PDB file of C-alpha atoms in Angstrom:
ATOM      1  CA  MET D   1      -2.682 -15.930 -10.481  1.00  0.00           C
ATOM      2  CA  LYS D   2      -1.604 -13.447  -7.831  1.00  0.00           C
ATOM      3  CA  THR D   3      -2.781 -13.065  -4.225  1.00  0.00           C
ATOM      4  CA  SER D   4      -4.188  -9.893  -2.734  1.00  0.00           C
ATOM      5  CA  VAL D   5      -6.160  -8.700   0.253  1.00  0.00           C
ATOM      6  CA  SER D   6      -8.866  -6.039   0.191  1.00  0.00           C
ATOM      7  CA  MET D   7      -8.789  -3.302   2.791  1.00  0.00           C
ATOM      8  CA  TYR D   8     -12.515  -3.932   3.173  1.00  0.00           C
ATOM      9  CA  SER D   9     -11.575  -7.145   4.996  1.00  0.00           C
ATOM     10  CA  LEU D  10     -10.440  -4.930   7.876  1.00  0.00           C
ATOM     11  CA  HIS D  11     -13.427  -2.576   7.748  1.00  0.00           C
ATOM     12  CA  ARG D  12     -14.117  -3.070  11.460  1.00  0.00           C
ATOM     13  CA  TYR D  13     -10.557  -2.046  12.311  1.00  0.00           C
ATOM     14  CA  VAL D  14     -11.042   1.101  10.251  1.00  0.00           C
ATOM     15  CA  LYS D  15     -14.243   1.952  12.124  1.00  0.00           C
ATOM     16  CA  GLN D  16     -13.254   0.863  15.623  1.00  0.00           C
ATOM     17  CA  GLU D  17      -9.489   1.452  15.733  1.00  0.00           C
ATOM     18  CA  ASN D  18      -9.008   4.129  13.069  1.00  0.00           C
ATOM     19  CA  LEU D  19      -6.860   1.890  10.883  1.00  0.00           C
ATOM     20  CA  ASP D  20      -5.650   3.933   7.916  1.00  0.00           C
ATOM     21  CA  VAL D  21      -4.330   2.928   4.510  1.00  0.00           C
ATOM     22  CA  PHE D  22      -0.728   2.999   5.747  1.00  0.00           C
ATOM     23  CA  GLY D  23      -1.454   0.670   8.634  1.00  0.00           C
ATOM     24  CA  PHE D  24      -3.339  -1.626   6.289  1.00  0.00           C
ATOM     25  CA  ILE D  25      -0.436  -1.856   3.843  1.00  0.00           C
ATOM     26  CA  GLN D  26       1.983  -2.565   6.691  1.00  0.00           C
ATOM     27  CA  TYR D  27      -0.363  -5.302   7.899  1.00  0.00           C
ATOM     28  CA  ALA D  28      -0.706  -6.784   4.407  1.00  0.00           C
ATOM     29  CA  ALA D  29       3.073  -6.999   4.164  1.00  0.00           C
ATOM     30  CA  THR D  30       3.079  -9.436   7.100  1.00  0.00           C
ATOM     31  CA  ILE D  31       0.602 -11.996   5.712  1.00  0.00           C
ATOM     32  CA  GLY D  32       2.359 -13.087   2.549  1.00  0.00           C
ATOM     33  CA  VAL D  33       0.224 -11.614  -0.233  1.00  0.00           C
ATOM     34  CA  ASP D  34       1.428 -10.079  -3.485  1.00  0.00           C
ATOM     35  CA  GLY D  35      -0.840  -7.066  -3.440  1.00  0.00           C
ATOM     36  CA  VAL D  36      -3.512  -4.937  -1.812  1.00  0.00           C
ATOM     37  CA  GLU D  37      -6.916  -3.756  -2.964  1.00  0.00           C
ATOM     38  CA  LEU D  38      -7.635  -0.152  -1.991  1.00  0.00           C
ATOM     39  CA  LEU D  39     -10.986   1.650  -1.737  1.00  0.00           C
ATOM     40  CA  ASP D  40     -12.092   5.225  -2.241  1.00  0.00           C
ATOM     41  CA  ILE D  41     -14.008   5.243   1.047  1.00  0.00           C
ATOM     42  CA  TYR D  42     -10.840   4.978   3.145  1.00  0.00           C
ATOM     43  CA  TRP D  43      -8.933   8.032   1.988  1.00  0.00           C
ATOM     44  CA  LYS D  44      -8.593  11.040   4.254  1.00  0.00           C
ATOM     45  CA  ASN D  45      -6.835  13.135   1.603  1.00  0.00           C
ATOM     46  CA  GLU D  46      -5.860  10.976  -1.353  1.00  0.00           C
ATOM     47  CA  GLN D  47      -3.583  13.486  -3.059  1.00  0.00           C
ATOM     48  CA  GLU D  48      -1.512  13.821   0.098  1.00  0.00           C
ATOM     49  CA  GLU D  49      -1.626  10.103   0.853  1.00  0.00           C
ATOM     50  CA  ILE D  50      -0.931   8.581  -2.580  1.00  0.00           C
ATOM     51  CA  PRO D  51       2.807   9.482  -2.706  1.00  0.00           C
ATOM     52  CA  GLN D  52       3.264   7.967   0.758  1.00  0.00           C
ATOM     53  CA  VAL D  53       1.265   4.900  -0.283  1.00  0.00           C
ATOM     54  CA  LEU D  54       3.493   4.396  -3.321  1.00  0.00           C
ATOM     55  CA  SER D  55       6.620   4.613  -1.171  1.00  0.00           C
ATOM     56  CA  LEU D  56       5.226   2.157   1.362  1.00  0.00           C
ATOM     57  CA  LEU D  57       4.196  -0.284  -1.360  1.00  0.00           C
ATOM     58  CA  ALA D  58       7.690  -0.178  -2.861  1.00  0.00           C
ATOM     59  CA  GLU D  59       9.314  -0.688   0.541  1.00  0.00           C
ATOM     60  CA  ASN D  60       7.200  -3.794   1.110  1.00  0.00           C
ATOM     61  CA  ASN D  61       7.317  -5.175  -2.440  1.00  0.00           C
ATOM     62  CA  LEU D  62       3.543  -4.938  -2.842  1.00  0.00           C
ATOM     63  CA  GLN D  63       1.370  -3.907  -5.782  1.00  0.00           C
ATOM     64  CA  VAL D  64      -2.152  -2.511  -5.938  1.00  0.00           C
ATOM     65  CA  SER D  65      -4.381  -5.249  -7.360  1.00  0.00           C
ATOM     66  CA  ALA D  66      -7.383  -2.979  -7.939  1.00  0.00           C
ATOM     67  CA  TYR D  67      -8.849   0.339  -6.885  1.00  0.00           C
ATOM     68  CA  ASP D  68     -12.493   0.267  -5.776  1.00  0.00           C
ATOM     69  CA  ILE D  69     -15.076   3.008  -6.081  1.00  0.00           C
ATOM     70  CA  THR D  70     -18.530   2.976  -4.477  1.00  0.00           C
ATOM     71  CA  ASN D  71     -20.459   4.612  -7.303  1.00  0.00           C
ATOM     72  CA  ASN D  72     -24.221   4.522  -7.877  1.00  0.00           C
ATOM     73  CA  PHE D  73     -25.622   5.360 -11.320  1.00  0.00           C
ATOM     74  CA  VAL D  74     -29.291   5.090 -10.326  1.00  0.00           C
ATOM     75  CA  LYS D  75     -29.891   8.793  -9.787  1.00  0.00           C
ATOM     76  CA  PRO D  76     -33.014  10.504 -11.208  1.00  0.00           C
ATOM     77  CA  ASP D  77     -31.196  13.828 -11.403  1.00  0.00           C
ATOM     78  CA  GLU D  78     -28.987  13.998 -14.510  1.00  0.00           C
ATOM     79  CA  LYS D  79     -26.458  16.213 -12.719  1.00  0.00           C
ATOM     80  CA  GLU D  80     -26.141  13.637  -9.946  1.00  0.00           C
ATOM     81  CA  ARG D  81     -25.574  10.874 -12.497  1.00  0.00           C
ATOM     82  CA  GLN D  82     -22.910  12.988 -14.160  1.00  0.00           C
ATOM     83  CA  HIS D  83     -21.298  13.479 -10.767  1.00  0.00           C
ATOM     84  CA  GLU D  84     -21.105   9.687 -10.372  1.00  0.00           C
ATOM     85  CA  ILE D  85     -19.603   9.369 -13.857  1.00  0.00           C
ATOM     86  CA  ASN D  86     -17.024  12.014 -12.951  1.00  0.00           C
ATOM     87  CA  ARG D  87     -16.201  10.068  -9.794  1.00  0.00           C
ATOM     88  CA  VAL D  88     -15.454   7.000 -11.910  1.00  0.00           C
ATOM     89  CA  HIS D  89     -13.258   9.125 -14.200  1.00  0.00           C
ATOM     90  CA  GLN D  90     -11.389  10.350 -11.135  1.00  0.00           C
ATOM     91  CA  ALA D  91     -11.027   6.769  -9.904  1.00  0.00           C
ATOM     92  CA  ILE D  92      -9.477   5.823 -13.238  1.00  0.00           C
ATOM     93  CA  ASP D  93      -6.925   8.613 -12.795  1.00  0.00           C
ATOM     94  CA  ILE D  94      -6.162   7.483  -9.250  1.00  0.00           C
ATOM     95  CA  ALA D  95      -5.802   3.870 -10.383  1.00  0.00           C
ATOM     96  CA  LYS D  96      -3.149   4.967 -12.862  1.00  0.00           C
ATOM     97  CA  GLU D  97      -1.313   6.837 -10.096  1.00  0.00           C
ATOM     98  CA  LEU D  98      -1.424   3.635  -8.043  1.00  0.00           C
ATOM     99  CA  ASN D  99      -0.086   1.608 -10.993  1.00  0.00           C
ATOM    100  CA  THR D 100      -3.121  -0.635 -11.319  1.00  0.00           C
ATOM    101  CA  ASN D 101      -5.198  -1.068 -14.459  1.00  0.00           C
ATOM    102  CA  VAL D 102      -8.388  -2.293 -12.758  1.00  0.00           C
ATOM    103  CA  VAL D 103     -11.114  -0.222 -11.119  1.00  0.00           C
ATOM    104  CA  ARG D 104     -13.931  -2.055  -9.359  1.00  0.00           C
ATOM    105  CA  ILE D 105     -17.251  -0.336  -9.996  1.00  0.00           C
ATOM    106  CA  PHE D 106     -20.868  -0.879  -8.998  1.00  0.00           C
ATOM    107  CA  SER D 107     -23.964  -0.510 -11.156  1.00  0.00           C
ATOM    108  CA  GLY D 108     -26.482   1.160  -8.871  1.00  0.00           C
ATOM    109  CA  ASP D 109     -29.004   0.700  -6.097  1.00  0.00           C
ATOM    110  CA  ILE D 110     -32.736   0.131  -6.277  1.00  0.00           C
ATOM    111  CA  LEU D 111     -34.528   3.402  -5.601  1.00  0.00           C
ATOM    112  CA  GLU D 112     -38.156   3.618  -4.521  1.00  0.00           C
ATOM    113  CA  GLY D 113     -40.311   5.085  -7.252  1.00  0.00           C
ATOM    114  CA  VAL D 114     -37.811   4.353 -10.030  1.00  0.00           C
ATOM    115  CA  PRO D 115     -38.869   1.500 -12.359  1.00  0.00           C
ATOM    116  CA  PHE D 116     -36.251  -1.219 -12.763  1.00  0.00           C
ATOM    117  CA  GLU D 117     -35.901  -0.679 -16.524  1.00  0.00           C
ATOM    118  CA  GLN D 118     -35.359   3.055 -16.029  1.00  0.00           C
ATOM    119  CA  GLY D 119     -32.599   2.416 -13.510  1.00  0.00           C
ATOM    120  CA  LYS D 120     -31.021  -0.091 -15.860  1.00  0.00           C
ATOM    121  CA  GLU D 121     -31.084   2.452 -18.699  1.00  0.00           C
ATOM    122  CA  TRP D 122     -29.266   5.019 -16.553  1.00  0.00           C
ATOM    123  CA  ILE D 123     -26.656   2.421 -15.632  1.00  0.00           C
ATOM    124  CA  ILE D 124     -26.003   1.514 -19.262  1.00  0.00           C
ATOM    125  CA  GLU D 125     -25.784   5.152 -20.369  1.00  0.00           C
ATOM    126  CA  SER D 126     -23.361   5.921 -17.546  1.00  0.00           C
ATOM    127  CA  LEU D 127     -21.238   2.845 -18.201  1.00  0.00           C
ATOM    128  CA  LYS D 128     -20.892   3.791 -21.858  1.00  0.00           C
ATOM    129  CA  GLU D 129     -19.576   7.228 -20.944  1.00  0.00           C
ATOM    130  CA  CYS D 130     -17.193   5.758 -18.368  1.00  0.00           C
ATOM    131  CA  ALA D 131     -16.020   3.146 -20.872  1.00  0.00           C
ATOM    132  CA  THR D 132     -14.962   5.818 -23.354  1.00  0.00           C
ATOM    133  CA  TYR D 133     -12.673   7.412 -20.772  1.00  0.00           C
ATOM    134  CA  ALA D 134     -11.414   4.034 -19.535  1.00  0.00           C
ATOM    135  CA  GLU D 135     -10.454   3.056 -23.083  1.00  0.00           C
ATOM    136  CA  ARG D 136      -8.463   6.261 -23.525  1.00  0.00           C
ATOM    137  CA  GLN D 137      -6.643   5.682 -20.247  1.00  0.00           C
ATOM    138  CA  GLY D 138      -6.044   1.955 -20.686  1.00  0.00           C
ATOM    139  CA  VAL D 139      -7.936   0.986 -17.531  1.00  0.00           C
ATOM    140  CA  ILE D 140     -10.429  -1.856 -17.102  1.00  0.00           C
ATOM    141  CA  LEU D 141     -13.697  -1.202 -15.245  1.00  0.00           C
ATOM    142  CA  GLY D 142     -14.797  -4.375 -13.493  1.00  0.00           C
ATOM    143  CA  ILE D 143     -18.512  -4.420 -12.617  1.00  0.00           C
ATOM    144  CA  GLU D 144     -18.993  -6.292  -9.351  1.00  0.00           C
ATOM    145  CA  ASN D 145     -21.864  -8.762  -9.114  1.00  0.00           C
ATOM    146  CA  HIS D 146     -23.631  -6.835  -6.384  1.00  0.00           C
ATOM    147  CA  GLY D 147     -27.216  -5.770  -5.775  1.00  0.00           C
ATOM    148  CA  TYR D 148     -30.431  -5.938  -7.792  1.00  0.00           C
ATOM    149  CA  PHE D 149     -29.164  -4.554 -11.093  1.00  0.00           C
ATOM    150  CA  ALA D 150     -25.983  -6.605 -11.437  1.00  0.00           C
ATOM    151  CA  GLY D 151     -26.170  -9.358  -8.838  1.00  0.00           C
ATOM    152  CA  ARG D 152     -26.726 -12.321 -11.157  1.00  0.00           C
ATOM    153  CA  SER D 153     -24.351 -13.658 -13.780  1.00  0.00           C
ATOM    154  CA  GLU D 154     -26.746 -13.009 -16.665  1.00  0.00           C
ATOM    155  CA  GLN D 155     -27.125  -9.382 -15.555  1.00  0.00           C
ATOM    156  CA  ILE D 156     -23.364  -8.862 -15.576  1.00  0.00           C
ATOM    157  CA  ILE D 157     -23.055 -10.483 -18.997  1.00  0.00           C
ATOM    158  CA  GLU D 158     -25.916  -8.398 -20.394  1.00  0.00           C
ATOM    159  CA  LEU D 159     -24.326  -5.163 -19.178  1.00  0.00           C
ATOM    160  CA  ILE D 160     -20.956  -6.138 -20.659  1.00  0.00           C
ATOM    161  CA  HIS D 161     -22.514  -7.043 -24.015  1.00  0.00           C
ATOM    162  CA  THR D 162     -24.744  -3.962 -24.132  1.00  0.00           C
ATOM    163  CA  VAL D 163     -21.978  -1.487 -23.354  1.00  0.00           C
ATOM    164  CA  ASN D 164     -19.769  -3.388 -25.799  1.00  0.00           C
ATOM    165  CA  SER D 165     -16.398  -2.060 -24.694  1.00  0.00           C
ATOM    166  CA  PRO D 166     -13.209  -4.089 -24.205  1.00  0.00           C
ATOM    167  CA  ASN D 167     -12.675  -2.069 -21.032  1.00  0.00           C
ATOM    168  CA  ILE D 168     -15.923  -3.113 -19.326  1.00  0.00           C
ATOM    169  CA  LEU D 169     -15.550  -6.516 -17.689  1.00  0.00           C
ATOM    170  CA  SER D 170     -16.425  -8.316 -14.439  1.00  0.00           C
ATOM    171  CA  THR D 171     -15.174  -8.089 -10.897  1.00  0.00           C
ATOM    172  CA  LEU D 172     -16.129 -11.613  -9.891  1.00  0.00           C
ATOM    173  CA  ASP D 173     -17.274 -11.739  -6.267  1.00  0.00           C
ATOM    174  CA  THR D 174     -17.392 -15.425  -5.400  1.00  0.00           C
ATOM    175  CA  GLY D 175     -19.776 -15.009  -2.472  1.00  0.00           C
ATOM    176  CA  ASN D 176     -22.327 -12.488  -3.705  1.00  0.00           C
ATOM    177  CA  PHE D 177     -24.131 -14.871  -6.070  1.00  0.00           C
ATOM    178  CA  LEU D 178     -25.574 -16.596  -3.002  1.00  0.00           C
ATOM    179  CA  LEU D 179     -27.305 -13.350  -2.049  1.00  0.00           C
ATOM    180  CA  VAL D 180     -29.292 -13.390  -5.293  1.00  0.00           C
ATOM    181  CA  ASP D 181     -30.061 -17.107  -4.954  1.00  0.00           C
ATOM    182  CA  GLU D 182     -27.765 -18.149  -7.792  1.00  0.00           C
ATOM    183  CA  ASN D 183     -25.551 -21.228  -7.593  1.00  0.00           C
ATOM    184  CA  PRO D 184     -21.980 -19.858  -7.497  1.00  0.00           C
ATOM    185  CA  ASN D 185     -20.621 -22.771  -9.551  1.00  0.00           C
ATOM    186  CA  ASP D 186     -23.069 -22.088 -12.370  1.00  0.00           C
ATOM    187  CA  ALA D 187     -22.458 -18.346 -12.187  1.00  0.00           C
ATOM    188  CA  VAL D 188     -18.672 -18.628 -12.301  1.00  0.00           C
ATOM    189  CA  THR D 189     -18.860 -20.943 -15.298  1.00  0.00           C
ATOM    190  CA  LYS D 190     -20.990 -18.368 -17.133  1.00  0.00           C
ATOM    191  CA  VAL D 191     -18.886 -15.276 -16.395  1.00  0.00           C
ATOM    192  CA  LYS D 192     -15.386 -16.757 -16.325  1.00  0.00           C
ATOM    193  CA  GLN D 193     -14.410 -15.416 -19.749  1.00  0.00           C
ATOM    194  CA  TYR D 194     -15.252 -11.836 -18.713  1.00  0.00           C
ATOM    195  CA  VAL D 195     -13.316 -11.674 -15.430  1.00  0.00           C
ATOM    196  CA  ALA D 196     -10.873  -8.821 -14.822  1.00  0.00           C
ATOM    197  CA  HIS D 197     -10.573  -9.155 -11.039  1.00  0.00           C
ATOM    198  CA  VAL D 198     -11.731 -11.549  -8.304  1.00  0.00           C
ATOM    199  CA  HIS D 199     -13.029 -11.044  -4.779  1.00  0.00           C
ATOM    200  CA  PHE D 200     -12.154 -14.311  -3.054  1.00  0.00           C
ATOM    201  CA  LYS D 201     -14.963 -14.594  -0.526  1.00  0.00           C
ATOM    202  CA  ASP D 202     -17.169 -17.167   1.170  1.00  0.00           C
ATOM    203  CA  PHE D 203     -20.585 -17.168   2.836  1.00  0.00           C
ATOM    204  CA  ILE D 204     -22.307 -19.864   4.858  1.00  0.00           C
ATOM    205  CA  LYS D 205     -26.069 -20.394   4.940  1.00  0.00           C
ATOM    206  CA  MET D 206     -27.688 -20.227   8.374  1.00  0.00           C
ATOM    207  CA  SER D 207     -30.747 -22.089   9.608  1.00  0.00           C
ATOM    208  CA  SER D 208     -34.155 -20.456   9.214  1.00  0.00           C
ATOM    209  CA  ASP D 209     -34.432 -19.922  12.989  1.00  0.00           C
ATOM    210  CA  TYR D 210     -31.135 -18.032  13.199  1.00  0.00           C
ATOM    211  CA  ASP D 211     -31.983 -14.536  14.474  1.00  0.00           C
ATOM    212  CA  GLY D 212     -28.595 -12.840  14.592  1.00  0.00           C
ATOM    213  CA  PRO D 213     -27.175 -10.320  12.133  1.00  0.00           C
ATOM    214  CA  ALA D 214     -26.926 -11.747   8.630  1.00  0.00           C
ATOM    215  CA  PHE D 215     -26.860 -11.000   4.925  1.00  0.00           C
ATOM    216  CA  LYS D 216     -30.277 -11.833   3.453  1.00  0.00           C
ATOM    217  CA  SER D 217     -30.729 -13.216  -0.038  1.00  0.00           C
ATOM    218  CA  LEU D 218     -33.553 -12.127  -2.336  1.00  0.00           C
ATOM    219  CA  SER D 219     -35.598 -15.136  -1.226  1.00  0.00           C
ATOM    220  CA  GLY D 220     -34.926 -14.506   2.469  1.00  0.00           C
ATOM    221  CA  ASN D 221     -32.145 -17.020   3.091  1.00  0.00           C
ATOM    222  CA  LYS D 222     -29.689 -15.886   5.752  1.00  0.00           C
ATOM    223  CA  PHE D 223     -25.931 -15.964   5.215  1.00  0.00           C
ATOM    224  CA  LEU D 224     -22.898 -15.085   7.289  1.00  0.00           C
ATOM    225  CA  GLY D 225     -19.486 -14.221   5.967  1.00  0.00           C
ATOM    226  CA  THR D 226     -16.942 -16.873   6.827  1.00  0.00           C
ATOM    227  CA  VAL D 227     -13.346 -17.915   6.288  1.00  0.00           C
ATOM    228  CA  ALA D 228     -12.693 -18.896   2.685  1.00  0.00           C
ATOM    229  CA  GLY D 229     -13.303 -22.611   2.283  1.00  0.00           C
ATOM    230  CA  GLU D 230     -15.580 -22.928   5.307  1.00  0.00           C
ATOM    231  CA  GLY D 231     -18.820 -21.866   3.613  1.00  0.00           C
ATOM    232  CA  ASN D 232     -21.053 -22.710   0.676  1.00  0.00           C
ATOM    233  CA  VAL D 233     -18.824 -21.492  -2.157  1.00  0.00           C
ATOM    234  CA  ASP D 234     -16.821 -24.142  -4.008  1.00  0.00           C
ATOM    235  CA  LEU D 235     -13.588 -22.188  -4.273  1.00  0.00           C
ATOM    236  CA  ASN D 236     -11.790 -25.115  -5.911  1.00  0.00           C
ATOM    237  CA  HIS D 237     -14.289 -24.798  -8.765  1.00  0.00           C
ATOM    238  CA  VAL D 238     -13.678 -21.058  -8.998  1.00  0.00           C
ATOM    239  CA  ILE D 239      -9.924 -21.456  -9.396  1.00  0.00           C
ATOM    240  CA  SER D 240     -10.299 -24.387 -11.781  1.00  0.00           C
ATOM    241  CA  GLU D 241     -12.652 -22.445 -14.053  1.00  0.00           C
ATOM    242  CA  LEU D 242     -10.425 -19.372 -14.032  1.00  0.00           C
ATOM    243  CA  LYS D 243      -7.398 -21.505 -14.823  1.00  0.00           C
ATOM    244  CA  ASN D 244      -9.290 -23.069 -17.741  1.00  0.00           C
ATOM    245  CA  VAL D 245      -9.749 -19.678 -19.413  1.00  0.00           C
ATOM    246  CA  GLY D 246      -6.170 -18.609 -18.774  1.00  0.00           C
ATOM    247  CA  TYR D 247      -6.899 -16.051 -16.055  1.00  0.00           C
ATOM    248  CA  THR D 248      -3.615 -14.761 -14.640  1.00  0.00           C
ATOM    249  CA  GLY D 249      -4.940 -11.815 -12.645  1.00  0.00           C
ATOM    250  CA  TRP D 250      -5.571 -11.177  -8.985  1.00  0.00           C
ATOM    251  CA  LEU D 251      -7.475 -13.179  -6.381  1.00  0.00           C
ATOM    252  CA  SER D 252      -8.208 -10.692  -3.623  1.00  0.00           C
ATOM    253  CA  VAL D 253      -9.385 -11.944  -0.232  1.00  0.00           C
ATOM    254  CA  GLU D 254     -12.449 -10.066   0.996  1.00  0.00           C
ATOM    255  CA  PHE D 255     -13.357 -11.340   4.461  1.00  0.00           C
ATOM    256  CA  GLU D 256     -16.775 -10.362   5.833  1.00  0.00           C
ATOM    257  CA  GLY D 257     -17.132 -12.816   8.707  1.00  0.00           C
ATOM    258  CA  ALA D 258     -17.994 -12.310  12.366  1.00  0.00           C
ATOM    259  CA  GLU D 259     -14.682 -13.359  13.882  1.00  0.00           C
ATOM    260  CA  ASP D 260     -11.712 -11.059  14.315  1.00  0.00           C
ATOM    261  CA  PRO D 261     -11.079  -9.651  10.821  1.00  0.00           C
ATOM    262  CA  LYS D 262      -7.333 -10.210  10.962  1.00  0.00           C
ATOM    263  CA  VAL D 263      -7.764 -13.825  12.022  1.00  0.00           C
ATOM    264  CA  GLY D 264     -10.392 -14.469   9.352  1.00  0.00           C
ATOM    265  CA  THR D 265      -8.354 -12.704   6.693  1.00  0.00           C
ATOM    266  CA  GLU D 266      -5.191 -14.638   7.483  1.00  0.00           C
ATOM    267  CA  LYS D 267      -7.034 -17.965   7.463  1.00  0.00           C
ATOM    268  CA  SER D 268      -8.570 -17.032   4.113  1.00  0.00           C
ATOM    269  CA  VAL D 269      -5.185 -16.093   2.642  1.00  0.00           C
ATOM    270  CA  SER D 270      -3.809 -19.427   3.821  1.00  0.00           C
ATOM    271  CA  LYS D 271      -6.699 -21.252   2.138  1.00  0.00           C
ATOM    272  CA  LEU D 272      -6.177 -19.302  -1.074  1.00  0.00           C
ATOM    273  CA  LYS D 273      -2.501 -20.217  -1.206  1.00  0.00           C
ATOM    274  CA  LYS D 274      -3.281 -23.897  -0.705  1.00  0.00           C
ATOM    275  CA  LEU D 275      -5.762 -23.853  -3.584  1.00  0.00           C
ATOM    276  CA  LEU D 276      -3.512 -22.065  -6.047  1.00  0.00           C
ATOM    277  CA  PRO D 277      -1.354 -24.134  -8.399  1.00  0.00           C
ATOM    278  CA  ALA D 278       2.330 -24.069  -7.522  1.00  0.00           C
ATOM    279  CA  ARG D 279       3.933 -20.871  -8.772  1.00  0.00           C
ATOM    280  CA  THR D 280       7.478 -20.606 -10.034  1.00  0.00           C
TER     281      THR D 280
END
C-alpha cells in the first residue's frame, strides 16, 4: 500500500493563505509521502496548471493517487444532471493527464421536495452513463461514502451492484461512517472487496454538552476531526482488512481536525507509516 495526502487536508491554508496546488505539492514533498490527492475545487486554470503540476511531481518523485470531483447528481433538471455527468467525464480526462486511474466521485445531496427514491434513481442513471465513459478510458470511479444517498456501507454496495460496472467501485472514507451512525469496523469489513481508494481519516465523538463547531451524525452525535489514531476509528482494523483482500492501492491522509492542518496532517502521516507493514 502506498501513502498519500489529500490537498483537502490543507483546506484552511487554501482559504486563509491562498495556498495553491504548486505550494501543496512542494509541501507534500517534505512529509515523506508517495503521492498527492488533487481536487477539482482548487484549480485556477487547470489547463495552464497541469503541465506545471506534472513537472513539479516529477521533480519531487511524487504521483497523483486520485483526482477528486465534487459532483452532485441529484438535480431535477435533466440538463443540470447532464452537466454533472459531463463534469465527471472531464474529470476522467484530467485524471488521465495526471497519470492516475482513480477519480473520487460523490453521489448527490438531499434536496428539499425531491423524494429519496427519485434522487437515488437519478444517481444510478448518471453513474451508468459515467461508467460507460470510464470503461472506455480505463479509469475507476470511486464513490465516496458521503451523505444521505451513499453514506452507509450497504448503500455503496447497492450502487456498485446496481450500476454493475467494473469501473464503479468505492472510495473508502474511514471516518465518514461515524456520521451515519455506522460502526466503521463493520462497514470496512463489508466494503473491503470493492475499494479502489482510501481516505485515511479519523473522528472523535464529543460529549452531548459540547457546543463548539462539530460534524453531526444522523442521530445528532457530535464529532470532531482529529489526528489519525486519536479518534474512534480503528485504523489497525482498516489496514488489516485491506491487507486481507490484497489491496495494494493508496491510503490518502485527509485531516479535518481543529489544530493547525500541517501539524495534524504530519502527525497523521506518521501514524499511517507506523501502521503499514514494512515495505521493501
